[in-house]
PDB file of N, CA and C in Angstrom:
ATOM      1  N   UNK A   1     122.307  55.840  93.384  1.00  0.00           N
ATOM      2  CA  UNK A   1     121.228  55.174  94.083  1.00  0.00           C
ATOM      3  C   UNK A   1     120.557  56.199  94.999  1.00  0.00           C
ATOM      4  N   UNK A   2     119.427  56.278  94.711  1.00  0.00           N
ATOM      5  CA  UNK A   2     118.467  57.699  95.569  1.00  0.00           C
ATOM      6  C   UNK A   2     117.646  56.294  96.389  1.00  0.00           C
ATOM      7  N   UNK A   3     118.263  55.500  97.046  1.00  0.00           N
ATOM      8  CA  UNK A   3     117.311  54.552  98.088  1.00  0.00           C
ATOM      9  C   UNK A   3     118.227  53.699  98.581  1.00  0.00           C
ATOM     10  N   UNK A   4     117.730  53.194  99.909  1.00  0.00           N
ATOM     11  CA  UNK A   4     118.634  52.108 100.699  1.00  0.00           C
ATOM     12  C   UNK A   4     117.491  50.798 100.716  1.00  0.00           C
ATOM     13  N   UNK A   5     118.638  49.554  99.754  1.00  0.00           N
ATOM     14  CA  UNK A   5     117.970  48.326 100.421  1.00  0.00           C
ATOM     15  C   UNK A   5     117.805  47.623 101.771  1.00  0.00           C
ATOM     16  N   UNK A   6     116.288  47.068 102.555  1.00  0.00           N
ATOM     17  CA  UNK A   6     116.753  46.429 103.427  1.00  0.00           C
ATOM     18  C   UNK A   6     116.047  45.485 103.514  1.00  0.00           C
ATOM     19  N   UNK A   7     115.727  44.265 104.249  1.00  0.00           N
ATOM     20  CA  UNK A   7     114.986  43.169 104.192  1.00  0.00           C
ATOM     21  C   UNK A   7     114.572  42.769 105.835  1.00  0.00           C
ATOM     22  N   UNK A   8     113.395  42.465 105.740  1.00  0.00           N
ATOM     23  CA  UNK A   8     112.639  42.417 106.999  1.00  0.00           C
ATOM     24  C   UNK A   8     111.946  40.685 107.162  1.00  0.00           C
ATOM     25  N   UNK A   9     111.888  40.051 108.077  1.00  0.00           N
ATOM     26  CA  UNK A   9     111.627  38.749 108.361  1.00  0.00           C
ATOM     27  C   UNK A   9     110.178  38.700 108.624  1.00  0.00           C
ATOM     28  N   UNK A  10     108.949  38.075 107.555  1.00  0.00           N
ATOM     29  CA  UNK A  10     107.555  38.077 108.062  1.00  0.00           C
ATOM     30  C   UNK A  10     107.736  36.385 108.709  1.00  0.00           C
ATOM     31  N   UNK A  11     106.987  36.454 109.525  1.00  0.00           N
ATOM     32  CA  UNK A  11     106.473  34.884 109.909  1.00  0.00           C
ATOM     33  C   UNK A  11     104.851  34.831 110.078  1.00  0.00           C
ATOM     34  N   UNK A  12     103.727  34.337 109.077  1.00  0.00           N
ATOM     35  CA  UNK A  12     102.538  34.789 109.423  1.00  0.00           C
ATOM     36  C   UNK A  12     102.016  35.957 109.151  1.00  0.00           C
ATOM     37  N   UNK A  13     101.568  36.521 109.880  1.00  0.00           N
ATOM     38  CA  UNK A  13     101.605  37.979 109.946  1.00  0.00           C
ATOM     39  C   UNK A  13     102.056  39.029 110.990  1.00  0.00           C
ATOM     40  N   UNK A  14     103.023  38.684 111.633  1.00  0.00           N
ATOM     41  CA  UNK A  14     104.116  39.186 112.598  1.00  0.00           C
ATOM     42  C   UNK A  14     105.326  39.466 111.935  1.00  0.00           C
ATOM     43  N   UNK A  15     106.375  40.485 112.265  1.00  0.00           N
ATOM     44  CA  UNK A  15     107.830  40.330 111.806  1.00  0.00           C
ATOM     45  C   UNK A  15     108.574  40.404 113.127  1.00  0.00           C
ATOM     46  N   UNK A  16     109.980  40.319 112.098  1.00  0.00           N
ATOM     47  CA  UNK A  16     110.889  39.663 113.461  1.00  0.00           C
ATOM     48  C   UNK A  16     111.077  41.290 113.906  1.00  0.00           C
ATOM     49  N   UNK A  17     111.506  41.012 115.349  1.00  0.00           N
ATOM     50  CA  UNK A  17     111.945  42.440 115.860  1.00  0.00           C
ATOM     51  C   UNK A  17     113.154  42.962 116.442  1.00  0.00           C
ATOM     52  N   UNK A  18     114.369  41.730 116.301  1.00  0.00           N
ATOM     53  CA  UNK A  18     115.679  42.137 116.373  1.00  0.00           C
ATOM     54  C   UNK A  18     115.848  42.065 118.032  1.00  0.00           C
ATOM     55  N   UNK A  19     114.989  41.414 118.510  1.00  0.00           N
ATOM     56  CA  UNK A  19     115.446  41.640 119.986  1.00  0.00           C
ATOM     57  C   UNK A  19     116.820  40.816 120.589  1.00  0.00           C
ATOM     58  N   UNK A  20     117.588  41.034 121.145  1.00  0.00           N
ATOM     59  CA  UNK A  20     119.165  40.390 121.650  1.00  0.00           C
ATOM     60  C   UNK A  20     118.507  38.988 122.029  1.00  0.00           C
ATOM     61  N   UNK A  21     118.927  37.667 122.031  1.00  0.00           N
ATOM     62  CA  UNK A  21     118.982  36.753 122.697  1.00  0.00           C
ATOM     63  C   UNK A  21     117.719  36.127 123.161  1.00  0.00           C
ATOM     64  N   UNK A  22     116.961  36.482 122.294  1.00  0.00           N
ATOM     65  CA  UNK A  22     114.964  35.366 122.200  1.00  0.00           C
ATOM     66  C   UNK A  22     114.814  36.555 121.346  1.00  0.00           C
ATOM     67  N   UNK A  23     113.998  35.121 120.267  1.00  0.00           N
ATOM     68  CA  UNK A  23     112.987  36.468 119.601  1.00  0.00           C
ATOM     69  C   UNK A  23     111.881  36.684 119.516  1.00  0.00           C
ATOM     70  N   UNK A  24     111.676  37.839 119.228  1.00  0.00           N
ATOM     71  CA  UNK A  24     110.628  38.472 119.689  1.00  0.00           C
ATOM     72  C   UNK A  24     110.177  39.200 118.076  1.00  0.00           C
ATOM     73  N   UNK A  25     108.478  39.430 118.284  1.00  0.00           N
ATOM     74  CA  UNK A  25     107.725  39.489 117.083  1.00  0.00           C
ATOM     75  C   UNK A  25     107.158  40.877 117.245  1.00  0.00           C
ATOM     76  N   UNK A  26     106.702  41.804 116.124  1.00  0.00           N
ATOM     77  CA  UNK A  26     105.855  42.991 116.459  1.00  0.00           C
ATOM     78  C   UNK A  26     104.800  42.772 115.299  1.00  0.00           C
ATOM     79  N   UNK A  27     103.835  43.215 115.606  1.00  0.00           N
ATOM     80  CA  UNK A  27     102.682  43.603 114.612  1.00  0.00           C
ATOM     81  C   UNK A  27     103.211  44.520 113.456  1.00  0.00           C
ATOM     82  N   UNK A  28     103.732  45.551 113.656  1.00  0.00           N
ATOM     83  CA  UNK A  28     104.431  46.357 113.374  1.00  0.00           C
ATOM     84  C   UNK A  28     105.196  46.158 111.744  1.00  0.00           C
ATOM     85  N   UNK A  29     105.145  46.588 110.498  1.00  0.00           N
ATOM     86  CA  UNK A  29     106.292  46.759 110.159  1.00  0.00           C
ATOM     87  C   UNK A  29     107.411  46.765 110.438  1.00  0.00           C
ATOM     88  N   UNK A  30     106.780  48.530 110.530  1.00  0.00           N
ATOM     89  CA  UNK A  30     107.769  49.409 110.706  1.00  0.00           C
ATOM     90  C   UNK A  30     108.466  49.287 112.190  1.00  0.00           C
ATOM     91  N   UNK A  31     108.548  48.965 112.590  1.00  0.00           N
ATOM     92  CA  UNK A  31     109.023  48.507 114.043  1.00  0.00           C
ATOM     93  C   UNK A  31     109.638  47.259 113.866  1.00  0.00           C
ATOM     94  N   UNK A  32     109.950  46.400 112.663  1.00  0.00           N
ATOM     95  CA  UNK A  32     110.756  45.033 112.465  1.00  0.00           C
ATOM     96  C   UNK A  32     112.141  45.510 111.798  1.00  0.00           C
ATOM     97  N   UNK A  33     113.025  44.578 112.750  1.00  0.00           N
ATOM     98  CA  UNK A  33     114.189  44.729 112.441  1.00  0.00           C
ATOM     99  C   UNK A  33     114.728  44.436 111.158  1.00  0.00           C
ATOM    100  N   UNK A  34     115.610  45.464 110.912  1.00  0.00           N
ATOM    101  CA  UNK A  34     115.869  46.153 109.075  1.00  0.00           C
ATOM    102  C   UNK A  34     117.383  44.913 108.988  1.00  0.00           C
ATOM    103  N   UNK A  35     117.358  44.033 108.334  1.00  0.00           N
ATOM    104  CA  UNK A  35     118.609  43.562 108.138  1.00  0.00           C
ATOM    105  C   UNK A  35     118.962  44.266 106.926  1.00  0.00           C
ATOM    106  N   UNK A  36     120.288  44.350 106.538  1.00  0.00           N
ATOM    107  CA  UNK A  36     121.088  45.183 105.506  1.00  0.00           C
ATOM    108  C   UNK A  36     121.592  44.273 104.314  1.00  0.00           C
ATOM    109  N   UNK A  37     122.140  42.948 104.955  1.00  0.00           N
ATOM    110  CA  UNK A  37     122.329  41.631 104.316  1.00  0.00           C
ATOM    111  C   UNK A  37     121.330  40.651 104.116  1.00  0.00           C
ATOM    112  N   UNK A  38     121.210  40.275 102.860  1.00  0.00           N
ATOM    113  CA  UNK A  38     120.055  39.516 102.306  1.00  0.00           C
ATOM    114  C   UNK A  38     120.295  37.884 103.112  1.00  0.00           C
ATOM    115  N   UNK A  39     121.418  37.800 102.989  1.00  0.00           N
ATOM    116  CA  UNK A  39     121.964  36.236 103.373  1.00  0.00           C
ATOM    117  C   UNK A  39     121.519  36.201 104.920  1.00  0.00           C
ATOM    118  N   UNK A  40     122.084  37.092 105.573  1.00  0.00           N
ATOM    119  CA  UNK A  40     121.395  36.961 107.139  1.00  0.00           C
ATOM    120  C   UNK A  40     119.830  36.633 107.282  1.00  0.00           C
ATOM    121  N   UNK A  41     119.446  37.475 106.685  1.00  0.00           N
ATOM    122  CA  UNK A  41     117.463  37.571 106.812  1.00  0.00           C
ATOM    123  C   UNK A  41     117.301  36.126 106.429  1.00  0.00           C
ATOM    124  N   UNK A  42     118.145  36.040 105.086  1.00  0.00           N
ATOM    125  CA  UNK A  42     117.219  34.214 104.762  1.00  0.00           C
ATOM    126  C   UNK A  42     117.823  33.531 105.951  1.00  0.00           C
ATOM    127  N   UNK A  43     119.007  33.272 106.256  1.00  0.00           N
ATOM    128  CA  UNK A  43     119.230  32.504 107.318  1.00  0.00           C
ATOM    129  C   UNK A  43     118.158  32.433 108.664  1.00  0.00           C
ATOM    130  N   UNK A  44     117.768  33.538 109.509  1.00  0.00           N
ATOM    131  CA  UNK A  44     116.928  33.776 110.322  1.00  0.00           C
ATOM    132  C   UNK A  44     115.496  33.115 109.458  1.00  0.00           C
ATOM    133  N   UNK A  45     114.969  33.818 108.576  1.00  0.00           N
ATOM    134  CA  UNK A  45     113.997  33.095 107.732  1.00  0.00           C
ATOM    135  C   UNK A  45     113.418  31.855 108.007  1.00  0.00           C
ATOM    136  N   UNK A  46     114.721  30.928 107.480  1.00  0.00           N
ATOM    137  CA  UNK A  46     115.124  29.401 107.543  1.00  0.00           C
ATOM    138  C   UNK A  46     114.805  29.004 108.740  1.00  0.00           C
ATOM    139  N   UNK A  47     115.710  29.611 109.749  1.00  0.00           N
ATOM    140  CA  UNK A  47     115.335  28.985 110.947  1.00  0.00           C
ATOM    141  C   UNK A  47     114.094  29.341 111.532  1.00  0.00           C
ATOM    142  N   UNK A  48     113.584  30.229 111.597  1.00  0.00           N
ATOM    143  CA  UNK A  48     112.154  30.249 111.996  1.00  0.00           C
ATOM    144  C   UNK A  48     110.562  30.519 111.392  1.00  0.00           C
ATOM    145  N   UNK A  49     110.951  29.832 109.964  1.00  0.00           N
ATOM    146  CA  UNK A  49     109.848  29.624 109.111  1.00  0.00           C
ATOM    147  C   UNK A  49     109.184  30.534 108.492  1.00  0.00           C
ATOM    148  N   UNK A  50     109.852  32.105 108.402  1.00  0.00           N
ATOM    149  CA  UNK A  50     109.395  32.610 107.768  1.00  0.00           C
ATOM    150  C   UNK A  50     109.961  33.089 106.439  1.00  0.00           C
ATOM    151  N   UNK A  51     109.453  34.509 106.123  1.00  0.00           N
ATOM    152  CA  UNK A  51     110.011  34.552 104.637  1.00  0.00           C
ATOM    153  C   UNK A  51     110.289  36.039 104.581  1.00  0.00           C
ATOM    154  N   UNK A  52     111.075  36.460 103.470  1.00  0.00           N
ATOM    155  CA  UNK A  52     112.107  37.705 102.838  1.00  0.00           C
ATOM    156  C   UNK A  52     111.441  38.527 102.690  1.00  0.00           C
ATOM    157  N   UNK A  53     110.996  39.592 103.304  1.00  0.00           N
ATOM    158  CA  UNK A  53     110.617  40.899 102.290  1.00  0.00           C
ATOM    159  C   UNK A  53     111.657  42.048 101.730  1.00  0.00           C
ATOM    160  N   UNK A  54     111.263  42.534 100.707  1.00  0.00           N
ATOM    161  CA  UNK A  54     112.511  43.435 100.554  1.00  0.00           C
ATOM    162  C   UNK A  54     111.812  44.415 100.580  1.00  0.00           C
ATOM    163  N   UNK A  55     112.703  45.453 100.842  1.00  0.00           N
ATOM    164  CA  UNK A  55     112.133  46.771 101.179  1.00  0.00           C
ATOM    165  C   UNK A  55     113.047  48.125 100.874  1.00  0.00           C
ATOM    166  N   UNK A  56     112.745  49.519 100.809  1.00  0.00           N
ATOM    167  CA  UNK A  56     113.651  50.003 100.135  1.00  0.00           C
ATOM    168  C   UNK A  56     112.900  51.405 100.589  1.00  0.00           C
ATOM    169  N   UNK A  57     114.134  52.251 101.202  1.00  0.00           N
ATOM    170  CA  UNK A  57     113.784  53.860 101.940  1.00  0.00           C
ATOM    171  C   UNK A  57     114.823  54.695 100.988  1.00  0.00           C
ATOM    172  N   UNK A  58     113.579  55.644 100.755  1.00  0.00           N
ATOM    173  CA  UNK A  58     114.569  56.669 100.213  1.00  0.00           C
ATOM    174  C   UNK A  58     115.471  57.637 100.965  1.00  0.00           C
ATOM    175  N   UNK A  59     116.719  58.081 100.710  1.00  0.00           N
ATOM    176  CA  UNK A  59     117.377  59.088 101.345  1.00  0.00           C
ATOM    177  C   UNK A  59     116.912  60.067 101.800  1.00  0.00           C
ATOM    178  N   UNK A  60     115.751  60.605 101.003  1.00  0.00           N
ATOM    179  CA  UNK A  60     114.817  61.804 101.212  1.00  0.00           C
ATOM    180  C   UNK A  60     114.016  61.541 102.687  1.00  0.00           C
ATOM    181  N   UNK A  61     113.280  60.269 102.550  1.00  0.00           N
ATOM    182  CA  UNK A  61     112.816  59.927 103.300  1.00  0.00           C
ATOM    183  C   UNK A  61     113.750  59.600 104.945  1.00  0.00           C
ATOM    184  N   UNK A  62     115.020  59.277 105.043  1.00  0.00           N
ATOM    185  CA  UNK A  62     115.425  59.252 105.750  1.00  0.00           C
ATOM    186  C   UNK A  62     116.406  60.449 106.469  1.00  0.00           C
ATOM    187  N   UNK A  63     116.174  61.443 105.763  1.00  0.00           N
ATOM    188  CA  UNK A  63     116.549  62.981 106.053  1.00  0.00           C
ATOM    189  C   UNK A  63     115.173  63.355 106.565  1.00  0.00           C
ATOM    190  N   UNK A  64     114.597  63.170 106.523  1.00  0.00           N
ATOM    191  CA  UNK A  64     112.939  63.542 107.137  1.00  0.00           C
ATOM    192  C   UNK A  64     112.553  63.385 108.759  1.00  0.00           C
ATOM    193  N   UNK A  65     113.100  61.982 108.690  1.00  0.00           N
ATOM    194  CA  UNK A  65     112.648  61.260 109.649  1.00  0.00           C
ATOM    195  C   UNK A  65     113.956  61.355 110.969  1.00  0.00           C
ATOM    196  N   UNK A  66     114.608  61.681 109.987  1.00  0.00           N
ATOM    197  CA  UNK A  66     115.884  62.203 111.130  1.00  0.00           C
ATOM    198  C   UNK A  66     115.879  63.410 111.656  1.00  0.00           C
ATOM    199  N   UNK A  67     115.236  64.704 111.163  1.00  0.00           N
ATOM    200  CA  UNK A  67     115.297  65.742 111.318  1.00  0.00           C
ATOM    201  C   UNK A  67     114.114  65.573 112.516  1.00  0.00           C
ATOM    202  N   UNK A  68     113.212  64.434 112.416  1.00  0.00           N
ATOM    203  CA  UNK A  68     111.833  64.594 113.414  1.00  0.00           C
ATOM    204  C   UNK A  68     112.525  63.783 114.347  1.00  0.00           C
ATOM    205  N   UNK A  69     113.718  62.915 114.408  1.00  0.00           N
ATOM    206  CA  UNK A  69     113.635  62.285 115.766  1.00  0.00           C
ATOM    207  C   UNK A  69     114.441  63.375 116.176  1.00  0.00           C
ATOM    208  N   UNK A  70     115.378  64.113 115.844  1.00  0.00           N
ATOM    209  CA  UNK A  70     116.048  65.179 116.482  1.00  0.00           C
ATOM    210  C   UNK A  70     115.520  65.940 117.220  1.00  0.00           C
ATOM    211  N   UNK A  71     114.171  67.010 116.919  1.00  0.00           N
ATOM    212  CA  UNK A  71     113.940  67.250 117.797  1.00  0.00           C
ATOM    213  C   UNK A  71     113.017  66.611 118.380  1.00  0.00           C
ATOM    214  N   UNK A  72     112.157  65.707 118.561  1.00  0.00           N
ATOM    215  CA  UNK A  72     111.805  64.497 119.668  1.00  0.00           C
ATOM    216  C   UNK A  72     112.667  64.196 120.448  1.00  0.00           C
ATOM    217  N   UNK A  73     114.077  63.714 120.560  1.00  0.00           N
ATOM    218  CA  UNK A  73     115.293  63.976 121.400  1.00  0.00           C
ATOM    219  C   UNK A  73     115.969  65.235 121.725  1.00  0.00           C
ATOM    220  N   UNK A  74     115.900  65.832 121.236  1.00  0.00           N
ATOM    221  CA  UNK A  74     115.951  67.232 121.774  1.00  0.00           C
ATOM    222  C   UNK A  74     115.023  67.416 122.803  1.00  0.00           C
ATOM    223  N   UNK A  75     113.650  67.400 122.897  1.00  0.00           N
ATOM    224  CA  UNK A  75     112.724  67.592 123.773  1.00  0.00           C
ATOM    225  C   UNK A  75     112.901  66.623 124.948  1.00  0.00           C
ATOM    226  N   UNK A  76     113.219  65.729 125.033  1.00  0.00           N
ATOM    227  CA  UNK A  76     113.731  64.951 126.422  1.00  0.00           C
ATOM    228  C   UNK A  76     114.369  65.950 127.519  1.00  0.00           C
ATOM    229  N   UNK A  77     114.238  65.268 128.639  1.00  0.00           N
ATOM    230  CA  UNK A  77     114.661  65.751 129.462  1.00  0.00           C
ATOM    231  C   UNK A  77     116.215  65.134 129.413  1.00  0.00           C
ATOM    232  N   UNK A  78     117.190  66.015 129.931  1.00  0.00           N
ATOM    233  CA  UNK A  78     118.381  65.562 130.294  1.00  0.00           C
ATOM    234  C   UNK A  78     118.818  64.493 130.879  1.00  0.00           C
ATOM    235  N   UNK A  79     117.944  63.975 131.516  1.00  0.00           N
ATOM    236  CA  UNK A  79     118.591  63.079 132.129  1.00  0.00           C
ATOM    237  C   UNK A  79     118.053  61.574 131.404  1.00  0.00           C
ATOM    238  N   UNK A  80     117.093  61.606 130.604  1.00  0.00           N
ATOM    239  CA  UNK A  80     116.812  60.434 129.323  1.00  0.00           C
ATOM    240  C   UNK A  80     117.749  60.828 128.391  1.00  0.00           C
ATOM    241  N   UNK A  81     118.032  61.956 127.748  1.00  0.00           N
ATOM    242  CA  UNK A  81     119.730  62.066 126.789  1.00  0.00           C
ATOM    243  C   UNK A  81     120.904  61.403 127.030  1.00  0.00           C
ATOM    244  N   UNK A  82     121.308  61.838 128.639  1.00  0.00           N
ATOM    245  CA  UNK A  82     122.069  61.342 129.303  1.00  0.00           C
ATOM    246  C   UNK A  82     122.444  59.446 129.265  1.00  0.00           C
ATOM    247  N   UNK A  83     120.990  59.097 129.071  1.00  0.00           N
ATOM    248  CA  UNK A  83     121.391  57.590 129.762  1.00  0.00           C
ATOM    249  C   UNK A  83     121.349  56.890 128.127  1.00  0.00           C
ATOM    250  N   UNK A  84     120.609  57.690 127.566  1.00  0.00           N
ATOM    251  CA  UNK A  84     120.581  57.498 125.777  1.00  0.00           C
ATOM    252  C   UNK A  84     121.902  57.495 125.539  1.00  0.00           C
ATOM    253  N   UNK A  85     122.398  58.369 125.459  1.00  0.00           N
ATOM    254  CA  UNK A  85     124.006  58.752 125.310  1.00  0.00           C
ATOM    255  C   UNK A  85     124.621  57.847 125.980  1.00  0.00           C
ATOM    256  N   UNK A  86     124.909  57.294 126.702  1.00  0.00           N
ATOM    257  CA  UNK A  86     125.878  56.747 127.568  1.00  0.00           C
ATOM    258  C   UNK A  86     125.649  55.078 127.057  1.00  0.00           C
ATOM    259  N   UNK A  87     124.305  54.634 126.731  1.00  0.00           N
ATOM    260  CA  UNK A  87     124.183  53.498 126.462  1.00  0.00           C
ATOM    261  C   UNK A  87     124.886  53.136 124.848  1.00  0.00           C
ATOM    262  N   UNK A  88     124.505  54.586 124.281  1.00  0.00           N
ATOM    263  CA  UNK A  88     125.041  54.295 122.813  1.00  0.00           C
ATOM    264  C   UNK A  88     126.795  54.110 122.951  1.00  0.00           C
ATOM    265  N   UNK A  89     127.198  55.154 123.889  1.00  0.00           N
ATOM    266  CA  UNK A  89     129.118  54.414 123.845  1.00  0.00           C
ATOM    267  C   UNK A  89     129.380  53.471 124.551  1.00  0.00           C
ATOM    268  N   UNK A  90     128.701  52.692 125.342  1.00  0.00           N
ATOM    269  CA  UNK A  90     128.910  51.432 125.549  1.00  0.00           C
ATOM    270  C   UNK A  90     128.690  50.657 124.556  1.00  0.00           C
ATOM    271  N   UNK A  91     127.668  50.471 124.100  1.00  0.00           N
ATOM    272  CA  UNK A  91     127.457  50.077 122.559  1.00  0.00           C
ATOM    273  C   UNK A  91     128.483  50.409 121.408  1.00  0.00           C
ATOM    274  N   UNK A  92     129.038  51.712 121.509  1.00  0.00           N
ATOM    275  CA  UNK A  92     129.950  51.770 120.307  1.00  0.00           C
ATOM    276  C   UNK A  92     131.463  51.203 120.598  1.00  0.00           C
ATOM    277  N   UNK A  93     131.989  51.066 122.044  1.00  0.00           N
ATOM    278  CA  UNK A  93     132.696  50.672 122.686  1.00  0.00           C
ATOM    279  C   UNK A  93     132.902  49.006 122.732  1.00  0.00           C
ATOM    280  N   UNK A  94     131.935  48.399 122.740  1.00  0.00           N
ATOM    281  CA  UNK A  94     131.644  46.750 122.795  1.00  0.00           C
ATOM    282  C   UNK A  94     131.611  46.335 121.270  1.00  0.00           C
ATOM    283  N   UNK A  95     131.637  47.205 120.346  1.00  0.00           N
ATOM    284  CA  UNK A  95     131.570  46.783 118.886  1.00  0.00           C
ATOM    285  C   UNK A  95     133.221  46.858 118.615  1.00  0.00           C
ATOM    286  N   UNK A  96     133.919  47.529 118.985  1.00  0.00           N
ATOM    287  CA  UNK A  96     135.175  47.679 118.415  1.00  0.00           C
ATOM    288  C   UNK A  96     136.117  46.744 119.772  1.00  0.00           C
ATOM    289  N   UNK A  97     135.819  45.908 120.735  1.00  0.00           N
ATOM    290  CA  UNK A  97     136.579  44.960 121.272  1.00  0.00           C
ATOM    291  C   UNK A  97     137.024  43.711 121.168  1.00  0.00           C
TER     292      UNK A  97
END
């Protein structure tokens, strides 16, 4: 497989945007939250009236786009790394409790 499936929630012409605890919509695609599981998206779907898109990134494409946020984070100042960093092991920390 040279691509990753994922599925994105339209309602209208807004998608969902994955925000914690209310949701919240973007104009945006690419800025709508990527579910990985088809069954989740329809569920969300269901409940808020919208519908499935499927969607599909290539590996290539996501070696690309990684290499550009790298250095975009690289270019931060230390002390936005810092709080970047620290939020992600709380985050990786609260997943495994």
């Amino acid at each position: 497989m040279d691509s990753i499936r994922y599925y994105v929630v339209q309602v209208d012409d807004r998608y969902y945007e994955g925000k914690i605890d209310f949701l919240t919509f973007t104009d945006d695609e690419e800025q709508a939250f990527a579910f990985k599981d088809i069954a989740t998206a329809n569920q969300l779907a269901n409940k808020i009236n919208g519908i499935v898109l499927t969607r599909e990134v290539s590996y290539m494409e996501l070696e690309d786009l990684s290499a550009q946020y790298l250095v975009e984070y690289e270019a931060l100042p230390k002390e936005e790394r810092d709080t970047i960093e620290s939020f992600c092991r709380e985050l990786s920390i609260g997943m495994y409790e």
